[in-house]
Structures are given as C-alpha cells and as structure tokens.
mmCIF file of C-alpha atoms in Angstrom:
data_model
loop_
_atom_site.group_PDB
_atom_site.id
_atom_site.type_symbol
_atom_site.label_atom_id
_atom_site.label_comp_id
_atom_site.label_asym_id
_atom_site.label_seq_id
_atom_site.Cartn_x
_atom_site.Cartn_y
_atom_site.Cartn_z
ATOM 1 C CA MET B 1 17.428 3.485 -44.246
ATOM 2 C CA LYS B 2 18.933 2.617 -47.569
ATOM 3 C CA ILE B 3 17.606 5.519 -49.528
ATOM 4 C CA ILE B 4 20.131 7.437 -51.517
ATOM 5 C CA LEU B 5 19.275 11.047 -51.069
ATOM 6 C CA ALA B 6 19.838 13.643 -53.713
ATOM 7 C CA THR B 7 19.654 17.371 -53.240
ATOM 8 C CA PHE B 8 16.383 18.698 -54.447
ATOM 9 C CA CYS B 9 16.207 22.268 -55.584
ATOM 10 C CA LEU B 10 12.739 22.808 -54.287
ATOM 11 C CA TRP B 11 12.948 26.458 -53.517
ATOM 12 C CA VAL B 12 14.006 27.331 -57.082
ATOM 13 C CA ALA B 13 11.543 24.960 -58.692
ATOM 14 C CA ALA B 14 8.859 26.588 -56.633
ATOM 15 C CA ALA B 15 9.357 29.888 -58.321
ATOM 16 C CA VAL B 16 7.357 28.644 -61.271
ATOM 17 C CA SER B 17 5.001 26.560 -59.207
ATOM 18 C CA VAL B 18 1.295 26.729 -59.649
ATOM 19 C CA TRP B 19 0.881 26.158 -55.947
ATOM 20 C CA ALA B 20 0.468 29.386 -54.125
ATOM 21 C CA MET B 21 -0.318 28.103 -50.635
ATOM 22 C CA PRO B 22 1.968 26.316 -48.208
ATOM 23 C CA LEU B 23 1.791 22.565 -48.598
ATOM 24 C CA SER B 24 1.158 20.591 -45.432
ATOM 25 C CA TYR B 25 3.235 17.525 -44.764
ATOM 26 C CA ALA B 26 2.715 14.651 -42.361
ATOM 27 C CA LEU B 27 5.663 13.325 -40.385
ATOM 28 C CA ASP B 28 6.679 9.709 -40.814
ATOM 29 C CA ALA B 29 7.907 9.315 -37.233
ATOM 30 C CA GLY B 30 9.198 5.794 -37.796
ATOM 31 C CA GLU B 31 11.535 6.947 -40.546
ATOM 32 C CA SER B 32 12.592 10.148 -38.802
ATOM 33 C CA ARG B 33 15.306 10.505 -36.242
ATOM 34 C CA VAL B 34 17.097 13.043 -34.125
ATOM 35 C CA GLY B 35 20.757 12.485 -33.481
ATOM 36 C CA PHE B 36 22.804 14.358 -30.910
ATOM 37 C CA GLU B 37 26.442 14.465 -29.968
ATOM 38 C CA VAL B 38 28.274 16.006 -27.027
ATOM 39 C CA PRO B 39 31.940 15.868 -25.972
ATOM 40 C CA PHE B 40 32.783 13.420 -23.190
ATOM 41 C CA GLY B 41 36.460 13.606 -22.228
ATOM 42 C CA PRO B 42 38.411 12.507 -25.303
ATOM 43 C CA ASP B 43 35.264 10.908 -26.789
ATOM 44 C CA GLN B 44 31.735 11.818 -27.784
ATOM 45 C CA ILE B 45 28.447 10.760 -26.285
ATOM 46 C CA THR B 46 26.070 10.131 -29.152
ATOM 47 C CA GLY B 47 22.426 9.236 -29.119
ATOM 48 C CA THR B 48 19.001 9.543 -30.619
ATOM 49 C CA MET B 49 15.642 10.932 -29.601
ATOM 50 C CA PRO B 50 12.319 10.000 -31.177
ATOM 51 C CA VAL B 51 10.244 12.677 -32.886
ATOM 52 C CA ARG B 52 6.873 12.782 -31.166
ATOM 53 C CA SER B 53 5.189 15.025 -33.707
ATOM 54 C CA ALA B 54 5.858 17.683 -36.293
ATOM 55 C CA ASP B 55 3.876 20.367 -38.063
ATOM 56 C CA ILE B 56 5.452 21.136 -41.396
ATOM 57 C CA ALA B 57 4.127 23.400 -44.104
ATOM 58 C CA LEU B 58 6.337 24.404 -47.013
ATOM 59 C CA ASP B 59 5.585 27.267 -49.314
ATOM 60 C CA PHE B 60 7.792 26.876 -52.334
ATOM 61 C CA ALA B 61 6.701 30.180 -53.874
ATOM 62 C CA GLN B 62 7.124 32.209 -50.720
ATOM 63 C CA PRO B 63 9.604 30.327 -48.490
ATOM 64 C CA SER B 64 9.066 32.852 -45.714
ATOM 65 C CA ASN B 65 5.536 31.467 -45.342
ATOM 66 C CA SER B 66 6.906 28.032 -44.551
ATOM 67 C CA ARG B 67 6.762 26.773 -41.006
ATOM 68 C CA ILE B 68 8.382 23.866 -39.241
ATOM 69 C CA SER B 69 7.657 22.866 -35.702
ATOM 70 C CA VAL B 70 8.912 19.684 -34.100
ATOM 71 C CA VAL B 71 8.228 17.999 -30.762
ATOM 72 C CA LEU B 72 10.825 15.526 -29.466
ATOM 73 C CA ASP B 73 10.158 12.704 -27.005
ATOM 74 C CA VAL B 74 12.685 13.194 -24.188
ATOM 75 C CA GLY B 75 11.545 10.178 -22.163
ATOM 76 C CA ASN B 76 12.651 7.783 -24.892
ATOM 77 C CA ALA B 77 15.989 9.411 -25.634
ATOM 78 C CA GLN B 78 18.815 6.920 -25.958
ATOM 79 C CA ALA B 79 22.547 7.466 -25.579
ATOM 80 C CA ASN B 80 25.334 5.139 -26.580
ATOM 81 C CA PHE B 81 25.801 3.683 -23.107
ATOM 82 C CA PRO B 82 23.275 3.021 -20.333
ATOM 83 C CA PHE B 83 24.548 5.469 -17.708
ATOM 84 C CA ALA B 84 24.487 8.273 -20.256
ATOM 85 C CA THR B 85 20.898 7.426 -21.147
ATOM 86 C CA GLN B 86 19.892 7.531 -17.496
ATOM 87 C CA ALA B 87 21.797 10.762 -16.921
ATOM 88 C CA LEU B 88 20.307 12.338 -20.053
ATOM 89 C CA ARG B 89 16.720 11.624 -19.008
ATOM 90 C CA GLY B 90 17.353 12.378 -15.343
ATOM 91 C CA PRO B 91 16.666 15.553 -13.378
ATOM 92 C CA ARG B 92 20.153 16.976 -13.785
ATOM 93 C CA VAL B 93 20.034 17.066 -17.567
ATOM 94 C CA LEU B 94 16.742 16.955 -19.497
ATOM 95 C CA ASP B 95 14.488 15.981 -16.576
ATOM 96 C CA ALA B 96 12.116 13.924 -18.706
ATOM 97 C CA ALA B 97 9.693 13.388 -15.820
ATOM 98 C CA ALA B 98 9.021 17.115 -15.473
ATOM 99 C CA PHE B 99 9.673 18.149 -19.079
ATOM 100 C CA PRO B 100 8.771 15.269 -21.407
ATOM 101 C CA ASP B 101 9.072 17.317 -24.610
ATOM 102 C CA ILE B 102 11.627 19.408 -26.427
ATOM 103 C CA THR B 103 9.894 21.716 -28.865
ATOM 104 C CA PHE B 104 11.118 23.764 -31.776
ATOM 105 C CA VAL B 105 8.939 26.342 -33.542
ATOM 106 C CA SER B 106 10.268 28.220 -36.556
ATOM 107 C CA ASN B 107 9.655 31.922 -37.031
ATOM 108 C CA SER B 108 11.878 32.844 -39.961
ATOM 109 C CA ILE B 109 13.486 31.241 -42.958
ATOM 110 C CA GLU B 110 16.212 32.566 -45.184
ATOM 111 C CA VAL B 111 16.953 30.585 -48.321
ATOM 112 C CA GLN B 112 20.566 30.558 -49.456
ATOM 113 C CA ARG B 113 20.986 32.298 -52.791
ATOM 114 C CA ASP B 114 23.782 30.019 -53.961
ATOM 115 C CA ALA B 115 22.217 26.793 -52.679
ATOM 116 C CA PRO B 116 18.443 26.962 -53.093
ATOM 117 C CA SER B 117 17.821 23.659 -51.345
ATOM 118 C CA LYS B 118 19.391 25.075 -48.203
ATOM 119 C CA ALA B 119 18.123 27.666 -45.778
ATOM 120 C CA ARG B 120 18.711 29.148 -42.357
ATOM 121 C CA LEU B 121 15.766 28.488 -40.142
ATOM 122 C CA GLY B 122 15.250 30.748 -37.163
ATOM 123 C CA GLY B 123 12.996 29.768 -34.311
ATOM 124 C CA ASP B 124 12.557 29.096 -30.632
ATOM 125 C CA ILE B 125 13.596 25.907 -28.905
ATOM 126 C CA THR B 126 12.224 24.932 -25.512
ATOM 127 C CA ILE B 127 14.233 22.581 -23.314
ATOM 128 C CA ARG B 128 13.434 21.969 -19.632
ATOM 129 C CA GLY B 129 10.755 24.625 -19.932
ATOM 130 C CA VAL B 130 13.285 27.270 -20.955
ATOM 131 C CA THR B 131 12.785 28.880 -24.372
ATOM 132 C CA ARG B 132 15.720 30.312 -26.285
ATOM 133 C CA PRO B 133 16.164 31.469 -29.895
ATOM 134 C CA ILE B 134 18.086 29.157 -32.192
ATOM 135 C CA VAL B 135 19.117 29.135 -35.834
ATOM 136 C CA LEU B 136 19.206 25.795 -37.636
ATOM 137 C CA ASP B 137 20.630 24.901 -41.000
ATOM 138 C CA VAL B 138 17.894 23.255 -43.013
ATOM 139 C CA GLU B 139 18.166 21.319 -46.236
ATOM 140 C CA LEU B 140 15.506 19.580 -48.298
ATOM 141 C CA PHE B 141 16.068 16.317 -50.091
ATOM 142 C CA ARG B 142 14.052 13.990 -52.221
ATOM 143 C CA PRO B 143 14.781 10.271 -52.446
ATOM 144 C CA ALA B 144 16.985 9.226 -55.346
ATOM 145 C CA GLY B 145 15.062 8.264 -58.446
ATOM 146 C CA ARG B 146 12.205 10.666 -57.870
ATOM 147 C CA ALA B 147 11.403 13.043 -60.676
ATOM 148 C CA PRO B 148 12.597 16.626 -60.333
ATOM 149 C CA GLY B 149 9.825 18.764 -58.965
ATOM 150 C CA GLU B 150 8.104 15.841 -57.266
ATOM 151 C CA ARG B 151 7.076 16.844 -53.761
ATOM 152 C CA GLU B 152 5.065 13.955 -52.383
ATOM 153 C CA LEU B 153 7.885 12.530 -50.284
ATOM 154 C CA LEU B 154 10.676 14.677 -48.893
ATOM 155 C CA PHE B 155 13.369 14.593 -46.279
ATOM 156 C CA VAL B 156 14.149 17.637 -44.157
ATOM 157 C CA ARG B 157 17.510 17.805 -42.455
ATOM 158 C CA LEU B 158 17.961 20.263 -39.604
ATOM 159 C CA GLU B 159 21.327 20.874 -37.984
ATOM 160 C CA GLY B 160 22.335 23.111 -35.138
ATOM 161 C CA ALA B 161 23.703 23.255 -31.638
ATOM 162 C CA VAL B 162 22.534 24.234 -28.172
ATOM 163 C CA SER B 163 24.335 25.126 -24.970
ATOM 164 C CA ARG B 164 23.321 22.895 -22.052
ATOM 165 C CA ALA B 165 23.973 25.709 -19.603
ATOM 166 C CA ALA B 166 21.507 28.007 -21.387
ATOM 167 C CA PHE B 167 18.717 25.616 -20.458
ATOM 168 C CA GLY B 168 19.919 24.607 -17.007
ATOM 169 C CA ALA B 169 20.786 21.104 -18.219
ATOM 170 C CA THR B 170 24.166 21.288 -16.539
ATOM 171 C CA GLY B 171 24.484 17.860 -14.945
ATOM 172 C CA TRP B 172 27.981 16.323 -14.990
ATOM 173 C CA ASP B 173 29.433 19.479 -16.571
ATOM 174 C CA ASP B 174 32.816 18.441 -15.187
ATOM 175 C CA LEU B 175 32.762 15.384 -17.467
ATOM 176 C CA VAL B 176 30.466 16.268 -20.347
ATOM 177 C CA GLY B 177 30.822 19.267 -22.659
ATOM 178 C CA ASP B 178 28.390 22.160 -22.874
ATOM 179 C CA GLU B 179 27.659 22.303 -26.601
ATOM 180 C CA VAL B 180 25.305 19.642 -27.920
ATOM 181 C CA SER B 181 25.183 19.173 -31.682
ATOM 182 C CA LEU B 182 21.787 18.331 -33.108
ATOM 183 C CA ASP B 183 21.107 16.562 -36.398
ATOM 184 C CA LEU B 184 17.464 15.924 -37.263
ATOM 185 C CA MET B 185 16.387 13.992 -40.354
ATOM 186 C CA LEU B 186 12.634 14.081 -40.859
ATOM 187 C CA ARG B 187 10.768 12.115 -43.480
ATOM 188 C CA ILE B 188 7.608 13.927 -44.519
ATOM 189 C CA ASP B 189 4.744 12.976 -46.822
ATOM 190 C CA LEU B 190 2.529 15.468 -48.593
ATOM 191 C CA GLU B 191 -0.927 15.468 -47.036
ATOM 192 C CA GLU B 192 -3.917 15.003 -49.307
ATOM 193 C CA MET Q 1 43.409 -25.205 12.425
ATOM 194 C CA GLY Q 2 39.656 -24.842 12.829
ATOM 195 C CA ALA Q 3 37.263 -22.241 11.531
ATOM 196 C CA ARG Q 4 36.566 -20.737 14.940
ATOM 197 C CA ASN Q 5 38.871 -18.657 17.084
ATOM 198 C CA THR Q 6 40.095 -20.197 20.335
ATOM 199 C CA ASP Q 7 41.549 -18.575 23.465
ATOM 200 C CA VAL Q 8 45.007 -18.657 21.901
ATOM 201 C CA SER Q 9 44.533 -18.763 18.141
ATOM 202 C CA PHE Q 10 42.704 -17.167 15.216
ATOM 203 C CA GLY Q 11 40.635 -19.590 13.169
ATOM 204 C CA TRP Q 12 40.855 -19.573 9.398
ATOM 205 C CA VAL Q 13 37.572 -17.680 8.946
ATOM 206 C CA THR Q 14 38.779 -14.652 10.917
ATOM 207 C CA ARG Q 15 42.129 -14.682 9.134
ATOM 208 C CA ALA Q 16 40.579 -15.101 5.697
ATOM 209 C CA LEU Q 17 38.222 -12.197 6.335
ATOM 210 C CA HIS Q 18 41.100 -10.067 7.638
ATOM 211 C CA TRP Q 19 43.378 -10.666 4.657
ATOM 212 C CA ALA Q 20 40.638 -10.483 2.038
ATOM 213 C CA MET Q 21 39.565 -7.121 3.413
ATOM 214 C CA ALA Q 22 43.169 -5.952 3.758
ATOM 215 C CA LEU Q 23 43.801 -6.751 0.123
ATOM 216 C CA GLY Q 24 40.520 -5.181 -0.955
ATOM 217 C CA VAL Q 25 41.017 -1.989 1.063
ATOM 218 C CA LEU Q 26 44.580 -1.477 -0.172
ATOM 219 C CA ALA Q 27 43.530 -2.086 -3.765
ATOM 220 C CA MET Q 28 40.517 0.193 -3.484
ATOM 221 C CA LEU Q 29 42.476 3.065 -1.935
ATOM 222 C CA GLY Q 30 44.830 3.013 -4.917
ATOM 223 C CA PHE Q 31 42.078 2.386 -7.454
ATOM 224 C CA GLY Q 32 39.862 5.112 -6.016
ATOM 225 C CA SER Q 33 42.701 7.637 -6.139
ATOM 226 C CA TYR Q 34 43.393 6.670 -9.752
ATOM 227 C CA ILE Q 35 39.838 7.009 -11.045
ATOM 228 C CA ALA Q 36 39.372 10.298 -9.193
ATOM 229 C CA ARG Q 37 42.264 11.780 -11.193
ATOM 230 C CA MET Q 38 41.844 10.155 -14.614
ATOM 231 C CA GLU Q 39 40.246 11.828 -17.625
ATOM 232 C CA VAL Q 40 36.910 10.074 -17.891
ATOM 233 C CA GLY Q 41 35.864 8.801 -21.314
ATOM 234 C CA MET Q 42 34.184 5.898 -23.051
ATOM 235 C CA SER Q 43 37.192 3.648 -22.571
ATOM 236 C CA ASN Q 44 37.391 3.897 -18.794
ATOM 237 C CA ILE Q 45 33.965 4.804 -17.408
ATOM 238 C CA TRP Q 46 33.428 1.128 -16.569
ATOM 239 C CA MET Q 47 36.019 1.539 -13.805
ATOM 240 C CA PHE Q 48 33.522 3.452 -11.680
ATOM 241 C CA GLY Q 49 31.205 0.447 -11.800
ATOM 242 C CA VAL Q 50 34.004 -1.876 -10.700
ATOM 243 C CA HIS Q 51 34.981 0.528 -7.896
ATOM 244 C CA LYS Q 52 31.413 0.637 -6.590
ATOM 245 C CA SER Q 53 30.997 -3.123 -6.861
ATOM 246 C CA ILE Q 54 34.178 -3.931 -4.960
ATOM 247 C CA GLY Q 55 33.225 -1.324 -2.354
ATOM 248 C CA ILE Q 56 29.883 -3.021 -1.814
ATOM 249 C CA VAL Q 57 31.618 -6.404 -1.539
ATOM 250 C CA LEU Q 58 33.938 -4.995 1.139
ATOM 251 C CA PHE Q 59 30.922 -3.564 2.944
ATOM 252 C CA ALA Q 60 29.309 -7.012 2.885
ATOM 253 C CA LEU Q 61 32.521 -8.627 4.113
ATOM 254 C CA LEU Q 62 32.594 -6.173 7.017
ATOM 255 C CA ALA Q 63 29.028 -7.095 7.947
ATOM 256 C CA LEU Q 64 30.011 -10.769 7.769
ATOM 257 C CA ARG Q 65 33.063 -10.070 9.891
ATOM 258 C CA ILE Q 66 31.027 -8.335 12.595
ATOM 259 C CA VAL Q 67 28.543 -11.214 12.674
ATOM 260 C CA TRP Q 68 31.400 -13.692 12.812
ATOM 261 C CA HIS Q 69 32.901 -11.871 15.779
ATOM 262 C CA PHE Q 70 29.695 -12.548 17.687
ATOM 263 C CA VAL Q 71 29.756 -16.191 16.613
ATOM 264 C CA SER Q 72 33.442 -16.595 17.384
ATOM 265 C CA PRO Q 73 34.855 -13.767 19.530
ATOM 266 C CA VAL Q 74 38.317 -12.508 18.675
ATOM 267 C CA LEU Q 75 41.334 -12.914 20.900
ATOM 268 C CA GLU Q 76 42.515 -10.229 23.274
ATOM 269 C CA SER Q 77 45.349 -8.130 21.854
ATOM 270 C CA LEU Q 78 48.795 -9.019 23.106
ATOM 271 C CA PRO Q 79 50.010 -6.333 25.536
ATOM 272 C CA SER Q 80 52.975 -4.404 24.177
ATOM 273 C CA GLY Q 81 54.108 -3.219 27.583
ATOM 274 C CA VAL Q 82 53.686 0.412 26.521
ATOM 275 C CA ALA Q 83 50.316 1.820 27.503
ATOM 276 C CA TRP Q 84 50.005 4.470 24.786
ATOM 277 C CA LYS Q 85 50.808 1.933 22.081
ATOM 278 C CA ASP Q 86 48.102 -0.391 23.357
ATOM 279 C CA ARG Q 87 45.617 2.479 23.435
ATOM 280 C CA ALA Q 88 46.651 3.589 19.936
ATOM 281 C CA ALA Q 89 46.245 0.055 18.588
ATOM 282 C CA ALA Q 90 42.788 -0.201 20.158
ATOM 283 C CA TRP Q 91 41.713 3.148 18.684
ATOM 284 C CA VAL Q 92 43.023 2.247 15.244
ATOM 285 C CA HIS Q 93 40.979 -0.966 15.391
ATOM 286 C CA ARG Q 94 37.850 0.952 16.372
ATOM 287 C CA ALA Q 95 38.505 3.542 13.657
ATOM 288 C CA PHE Q 96 38.820 0.757 11.093
ATOM 289 C CA TYR Q 97 35.331 -0.495 11.847
ATOM 290 C CA VAL Q 98 33.813 2.979 11.738
ATOM 291 C CA LEU Q 99 35.616 3.922 8.506
ATOM 292 C CA LEU Q 100 34.896 0.612 6.801
ATOM 293 C CA ILE Q 101 31.227 1.431 7.318
ATOM 294 C CA VAL Q 102 31.443 5.146 6.500
ATOM 295 C CA VAL Q 103 33.536 4.840 3.319
ATOM 296 C CA PRO Q 104 31.311 2.457 1.325
ATOM 297 C CA LEU Q 105 28.126 3.904 2.765
ATOM 298 C CA SER Q 106 29.079 7.477 1.786
ATOM 299 C CA GLY Q 107 30.029 6.260 -1.695
ATOM 300 C CA TRP Q 108 26.703 4.459 -2.035
ATOM 301 C CA ILE Q 109 24.762 7.512 -0.790
ATOM 302 C CA GLY Q 110 26.667 9.879 -3.083
ATOM 303 C CA SER Q 111 26.267 7.618 -6.110
ATOM 304 C CA GLY Q 112 22.544 7.242 -5.514
ATOM 305 C CA ALA Q 113 22.146 10.996 -5.097
ATOM 306 C CA THR Q 114 23.472 11.527 -8.645
ATOM 307 C CA GLY Q 115 20.334 9.862 -9.969
ATOM 308 C CA LEU Q 116 22.309 7.065 -11.588
ATOM 309 C CA ASP Q 117 21.795 3.437 -10.663
ATOM 310 C CA VAL Q 118 24.290 1.795 -8.353
ATOM 311 C CA LEU Q 119 24.908 -1.561 -9.995
ATOM 312 C CA LEU Q 120 26.606 -4.541 -8.423
ATOM 313 C CA PHE Q 121 28.862 -5.996 -11.129
ATOM 314 C CA ASN Q 122 26.482 -4.683 -13.789
ATOM 315 C CA ARG Q 123 23.858 -7.208 -12.680
ATOM 316 C CA VAL Q 124 21.982 -6.139 -9.563
ATOM 317 C CA THR Q 125 20.601 -2.634 -9.080
ATOM 318 C CA LEU Q 126 20.987 -1.506 -5.480
ATOM 319 C CA PRO Q 127 18.399 0.859 -4.013
ATOM 320 C CA PRO Q 128 19.434 4.519 -3.682
ATOM 321 C CA LEU Q 129 20.053 5.572 -0.081
ATOM 322 C CA ALA Q 130 19.404 9.271 -0.684
ATOM 323 C CA PRO Q 131 17.170 11.447 -2.831
ATOM 324 C CA VAL Q 132 18.514 12.737 -6.133
ATOM 325 C CA SER Q 133 20.161 15.908 -4.897
ATOM 326 C CA GLU Q 134 23.394 17.755 -5.569
ATOM 327 C CA THR Q 135 23.541 18.719 -1.883
ATOM 328 C CA TRP Q 136 23.392 15.077 -0.821
ATOM 329 C CA GLU Q 137 25.864 14.108 -3.525
ATOM 330 C CA GLU Q 138 28.426 16.755 -2.604
ATOM 331 C CA ALA Q 139 28.117 16.089 1.127
ATOM 332 C CA ALA Q 140 28.373 12.317 0.721
ATOM 333 C CA PHE Q 141 31.398 12.491 -1.564
ATOM 334 C CA ALA Q 142 33.074 15.012 0.765
ATOM 335 C CA VAL Q 143 32.641 12.517 3.592
ATOM 336 C CA HIS Q 144 33.889 9.739 1.273
ATOM 337 C CA PHE Q 145 36.986 11.788 0.435
ATOM 338 C CA VAL Q 146 37.889 12.572 4.046
ATOM 339 C CA ALA Q 147 37.054 9.079 5.310
ATOM 340 C CA THR Q 148 39.270 7.410 2.704
ATOM 341 C CA LYS Q 149 42.193 9.591 3.764
ATOM 342 C CA LEU Q 150 41.624 8.643 7.394
ATOM 343 C CA LEU Q 151 41.338 5.007 6.353
ATOM 344 C CA ALA Q 152 44.677 5.260 4.530
ATOM 345 C CA LEU Q 153 46.202 6.738 7.702
ATOM 346 C CA CYS Q 154 44.808 3.862 9.767
ATOM 347 C CA VAL Q 155 46.225 1.352 7.279
ATOM 348 C CA VAL Q 156 49.689 2.908 7.630
ATOM 349 C CA LEU Q 157 49.489 2.927 11.442
ATOM 350 C CA HIS Q 158 48.127 -0.639 11.517
ATOM 351 C CA ILE Q 159 50.840 -2.022 9.224
ATOM 352 C CA ALA Q 160 53.553 -0.085 11.060
ATOM 353 C CA GLY Q 161 52.351 -1.386 14.412
ATOM 354 C CA ALA Q 162 52.088 -4.965 13.159
ATOM 355 C CA VAL Q 163 55.552 -4.939 11.584
ATOM 356 C CA MET Q 164 57.278 -3.147 14.450
ATOM 357 C CA ARG Q 165 55.873 -5.365 17.151
ATOM 358 C CA LYS Q 166 58.011 -8.434 17.692
ATOM 359 C CA ASP Q 167 55.618 -10.214 20.050
ATOM 360 C CA GLY Q 168 53.970 -12.583 17.554
ATOM 361 C CA THR Q 169 50.944 -10.366 16.781
ATOM 362 C CA LEU Q 170 51.570 -10.496 13.016
ATOM 363 C CA GLY Q 171 52.333 -14.221 13.086
ATOM 364 C CA ARG Q 172 49.084 -14.873 14.923
ATOM 365 C CA MET Q 173 47.132 -13.304 12.041
ATOM 366 C CA VAL Q 174 49.216 -15.151 9.438
ATOM 367 C CA ARG Q 175 49.445 -18.642 10.927
ATOM 368 C CA GLY Q 176 46.709 -18.474 13.513
ATOM 369 C CA VAL Q 177 48.943 -18.893 16.565
#
C-alpha cells in the first residue's frame, strides 16, 4: 500500500462540524490488516490476521459517542514460518477450530488533548472465548493529498498488547513470549 | 563378499546397515542433546525438522534390518568364554532393538501430540500417532528422554565390548569375516 499517510486532526476539526451524529464507515477488508509480534528466543514471530468485519462509527463532535468493533479471522492467520502458523491456529494457542473469531468492542474513548488525532480506546477483547478489558492506542489518518476536513476515506490505526496467558493461549510458553503486540491498520470508507 | 550372510561371514548388506545405523545413532544422540539445550529461535528451529527426519530414516533402516535378518539370518555370536559377558552382549543386542523402536516412535508420538506436522525432510507429512494432547506429549517425550539415555548406555557397552574382545568379533563386522 503506497499511500503516504498524514495525520488528520479529525477530532479538532469536528468541533465545528455540522454533523451531529456519528458517521458510519464501511471496512475495506482487502486494504486492512492486523499485524502481531511476539518474542521467540532472540527473535520475533511476526504475522498477520485478516479482518473479517468491523463496525465503525465516528462522532467527531462527541468522540465519546464513537464506537469501533472489529472481528478478526483466526483461521486465516499467518505467521512468518509454517510451524508458527500451524501452532498459532492450533488448539494450544488460538484454537481456530473452536474459536474462529477474535473480537474487540470499544466502550470508551479518550481523545488526547495535545494530539487530537490520537485517543485511548477502551474496550473488551475476546480470544478463545475469554473476554478481558483492553486499552488500545488509536490514531486516525487520511491519505496524503486529501483536503483537510475530508472524511470520506480514513485509516484507523489501533495498537496494543495482550497477554497469552490471560486467554489460556499458553502453548509453547517455554519458547514463545507471553506478550503479543497488536498493530491494526483499518481502511474505512464513509457509508452513504 | 556377497550381499547375504553365510555361516562364517557377514554380507555387505548386514554390515552396511550396521554401520549406517551406528553412525546415525551416534550423530543423533549428540544432535538431540544439542537441540534440547539450545536457545530456540528463527535461525535454528529448522534443526528440529532435521532431527525428526533422520530419526524416521533410522526407524526405517531398523525395519529394513529386521526384514533382512529374516531374509539372511545373522551369524551366531562368537563365545567369549565368560558366561556373564556372553549374556550381557546378548541383552545389549536385544535392548538395542527395543530402544531403536522406542526412541523414534516416542519422538514421533510426542511430536504429533503437539499438533504440529511431522515432516520428512520438509516434503512428506507423516500421520500423527497420537491425539493432540499435552498429556500424550509429555509422556512421549519423557519416554524419549529416558530411552535415549539407555540407548547411549547400550552404545557405550557395545563399543566397549567390541573393542575389548580380541576374538575377531569387530573384524567380522568390518571386513565380513
């Protein structure tokens, strides 16, 4: 994806917006990705997971009314070498056969005062059927070249980390670290 | 020297199988100990695949060896003149056959129980011999651990016996007669 992204001060711009309701966005799954990274001895296992679906509504006047929920496709997760992919999908880690989805549902958002395009997004994440609270760093971007204030096409970046042990995904914990870093980049289009 | 064993000599097939397996077992005992202790990472995880593949090859060679012994029976051991030594040699031989089945089989069972494919030289996927289960995995690898130590003991006793005997036993396996 050769789009140069520029930070887009949406939250501030929204303060003078005529829109009063949250705007619904449709996910462009083909242009969205979820990256993950976990320590593996002296190295890192990296990989990606497709986004199955997302429900995104952004309220630029009242950010607390915004909501972001994302469903990830565990069965098509890919790691950077075949055994890791098999282990990741298998019953000792994500158990894709029994739990084909990872879901995240937001329940709070706190916009940073000094960086209005950034926020802390609180919510619940469900992995292997276990739901735990999580806080993600979220940032909104617009593609380079788009006019300030334009909201038709946006990118949402979500970053955070989960503990494998907290969800019972403890397979190969003698070789692979516990903390998994998550980095989601979602492309969203304003719905008509 | 023919392929088959005779009443007084080992044919080349028996000797080739013996030395190929000897080399493989010695190499695998060292290699297995090394990979069990190393810090696993991206640069060395391939070693587990090589270890499993060579183990399966040794298992196949053992099966071939057993079949070959039916086709061409092995010679009687030369009597040492000391009864306990003869009994010890016979038991070490029996233990070798049992352990050369148990060691690769327990590794195969344990590997399959992890839920990961057991690949032969990264080409052929072998069927798992156990359900995906930590209980199976731990039990199989515990057996693998103990059996490899017993195998190492048998190797030491076998080499010591072969070297210490001066009755032509070692020469028979080297030259055939």
